[in-house]
mmCIF file of C-alpha atoms in Angstrom:
data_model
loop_
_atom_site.group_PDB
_atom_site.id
_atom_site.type_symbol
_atom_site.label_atom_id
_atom_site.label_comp_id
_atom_site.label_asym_id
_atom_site.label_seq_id
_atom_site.Cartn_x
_atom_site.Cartn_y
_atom_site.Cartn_z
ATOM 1 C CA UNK A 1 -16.124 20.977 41.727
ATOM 2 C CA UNK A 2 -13.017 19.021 41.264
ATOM 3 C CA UNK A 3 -9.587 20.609 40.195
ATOM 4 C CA UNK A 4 -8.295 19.409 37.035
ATOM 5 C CA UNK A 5 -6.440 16.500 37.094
ATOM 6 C CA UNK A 6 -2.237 17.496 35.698
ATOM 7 C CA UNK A 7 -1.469 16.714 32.224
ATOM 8 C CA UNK A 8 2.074 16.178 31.820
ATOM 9 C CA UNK A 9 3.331 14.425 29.358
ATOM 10 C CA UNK A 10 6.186 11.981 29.483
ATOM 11 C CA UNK A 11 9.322 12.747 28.552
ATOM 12 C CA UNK A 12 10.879 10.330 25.369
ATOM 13 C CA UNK A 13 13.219 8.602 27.390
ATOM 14 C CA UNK A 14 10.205 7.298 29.503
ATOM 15 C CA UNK A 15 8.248 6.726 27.045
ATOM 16 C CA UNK A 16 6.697 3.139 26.856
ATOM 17 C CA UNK A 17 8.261 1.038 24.394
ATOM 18 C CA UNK A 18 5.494 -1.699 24.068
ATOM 19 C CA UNK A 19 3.585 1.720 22.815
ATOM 20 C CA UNK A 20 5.701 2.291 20.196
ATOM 21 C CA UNK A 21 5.462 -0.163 16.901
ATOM 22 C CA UNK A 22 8.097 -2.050 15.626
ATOM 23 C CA UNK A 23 8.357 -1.635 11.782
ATOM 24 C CA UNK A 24 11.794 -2.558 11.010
ATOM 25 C CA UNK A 25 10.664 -6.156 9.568
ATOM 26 C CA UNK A 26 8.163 -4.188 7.760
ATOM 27 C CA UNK A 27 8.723 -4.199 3.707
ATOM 28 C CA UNK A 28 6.617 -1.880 0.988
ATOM 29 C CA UNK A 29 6.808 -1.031 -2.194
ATOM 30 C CA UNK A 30 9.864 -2.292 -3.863
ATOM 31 C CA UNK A 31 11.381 -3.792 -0.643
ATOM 32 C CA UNK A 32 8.550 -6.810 -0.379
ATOM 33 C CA UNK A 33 9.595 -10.250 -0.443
ATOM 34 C CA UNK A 34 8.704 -11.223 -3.923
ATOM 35 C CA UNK A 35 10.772 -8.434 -5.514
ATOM 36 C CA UNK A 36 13.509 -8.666 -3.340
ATOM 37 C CA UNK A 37 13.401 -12.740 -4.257
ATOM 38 C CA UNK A 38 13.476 -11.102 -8.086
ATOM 39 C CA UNK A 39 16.741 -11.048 -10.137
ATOM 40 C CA UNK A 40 17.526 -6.660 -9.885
ATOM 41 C CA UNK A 41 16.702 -5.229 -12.493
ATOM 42 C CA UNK A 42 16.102 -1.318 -13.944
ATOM 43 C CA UNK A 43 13.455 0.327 -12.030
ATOM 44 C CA UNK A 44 10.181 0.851 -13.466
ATOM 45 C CA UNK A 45 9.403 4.990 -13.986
ATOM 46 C CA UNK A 46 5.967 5.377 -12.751
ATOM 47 C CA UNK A 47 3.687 8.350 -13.057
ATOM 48 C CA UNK A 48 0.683 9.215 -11.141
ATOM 49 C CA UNK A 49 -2.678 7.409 -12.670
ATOM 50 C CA UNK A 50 -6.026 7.899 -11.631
ATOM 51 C CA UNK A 51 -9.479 6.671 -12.738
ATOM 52 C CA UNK A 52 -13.209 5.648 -10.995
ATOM 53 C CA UNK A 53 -14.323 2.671 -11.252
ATOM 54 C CA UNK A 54 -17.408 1.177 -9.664
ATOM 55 C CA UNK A 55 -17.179 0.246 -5.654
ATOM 56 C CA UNK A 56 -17.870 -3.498 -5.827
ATOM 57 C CA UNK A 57 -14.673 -4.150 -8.659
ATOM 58 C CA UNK A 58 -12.155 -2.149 -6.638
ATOM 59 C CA UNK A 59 -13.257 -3.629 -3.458
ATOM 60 C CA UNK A 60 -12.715 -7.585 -5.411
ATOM 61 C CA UNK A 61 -9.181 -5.979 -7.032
ATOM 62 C CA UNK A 62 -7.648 -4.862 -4.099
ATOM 63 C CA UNK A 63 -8.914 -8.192 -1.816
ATOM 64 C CA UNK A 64 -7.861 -9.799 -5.166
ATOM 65 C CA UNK A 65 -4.578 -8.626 -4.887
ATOM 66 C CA UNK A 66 -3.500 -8.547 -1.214
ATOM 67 C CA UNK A 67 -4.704 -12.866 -1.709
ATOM 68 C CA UNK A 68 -1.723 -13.186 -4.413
ATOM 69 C CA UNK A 69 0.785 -11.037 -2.243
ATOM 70 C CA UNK A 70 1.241 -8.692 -5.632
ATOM 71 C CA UNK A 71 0.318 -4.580 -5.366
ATOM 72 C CA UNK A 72 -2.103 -2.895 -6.911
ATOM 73 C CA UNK A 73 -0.134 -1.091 -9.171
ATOM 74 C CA UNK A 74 1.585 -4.043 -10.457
ATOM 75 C CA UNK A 75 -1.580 -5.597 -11.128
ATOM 76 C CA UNK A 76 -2.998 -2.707 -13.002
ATOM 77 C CA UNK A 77 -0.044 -2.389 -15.018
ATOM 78 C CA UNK A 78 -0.265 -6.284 -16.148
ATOM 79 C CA UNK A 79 -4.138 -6.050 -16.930
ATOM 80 C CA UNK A 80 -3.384 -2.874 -18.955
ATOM 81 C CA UNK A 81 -0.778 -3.850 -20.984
ATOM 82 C CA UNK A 82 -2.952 -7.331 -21.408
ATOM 83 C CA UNK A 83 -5.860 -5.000 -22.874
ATOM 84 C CA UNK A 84 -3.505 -3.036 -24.944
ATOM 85 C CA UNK A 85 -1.975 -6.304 -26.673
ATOM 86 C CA UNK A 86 -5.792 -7.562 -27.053
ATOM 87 C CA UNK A 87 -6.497 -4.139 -28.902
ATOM 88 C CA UNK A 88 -3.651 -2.902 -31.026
ATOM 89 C CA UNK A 89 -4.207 0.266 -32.579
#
C-alpha cells in the first residue's frame, strides 16, 4: 500500500497568478458600455419580478438579448411597458 501523498496547500503569496482571473475590465449591470456611453441620468428603482414562461421563449429572449448587447431586465421592462401602452386600462 502506498502512503498518502502530502496535501499542502500553497500559501497566497505563491499562489499562481495565471490561476487567478482578471476581472477588472469586466463591466455588469449598470457599469456596461452602452450605459456608461448614456447621458447619467436618475437610477431606475427596481424590485424583484418573477414569472414562468415556457423553455423554448426564454431560451430565444435571453440568446435574443445577449445578440443586441442589452440585459434581460431592460428588455423585459421595454416589452412590458410596450404591452401596457397596447392595453390601457
Amino acid at each position: 500500500m502506498t502512503p498518502p501523498r502530502d496535501r499542502r496547500r500553497p500559501d497566497a503569496a505563491a499562489a499562481n497568478t495565471a490561476l487567478t482571473p482578471n476581472t477588472e475590465p469586466l463591466r455588469v449591470g449598470a457599469g456596461t458600455a452602452e450605459q456608461a456611453a448614456a447621458p447619467a441620468s436618475k437610477p431606475t428603482m427596481r424590485v424583484p419580478f418573477g414569472s414562468y414562461l415556457p423553455p423554448d421563449l426564454q431560451r430565444e429572449y435571453k440568446a435574443r438579448c445577449v445578440l443586441l448587447g442589452i440585459e434581460m431586465q431592460d428588455g423585459l421592462e421595454e416589452a412590458l411597458r410596450d404591452w401596457l401602452a397596447k392595453h390601457p386600462a
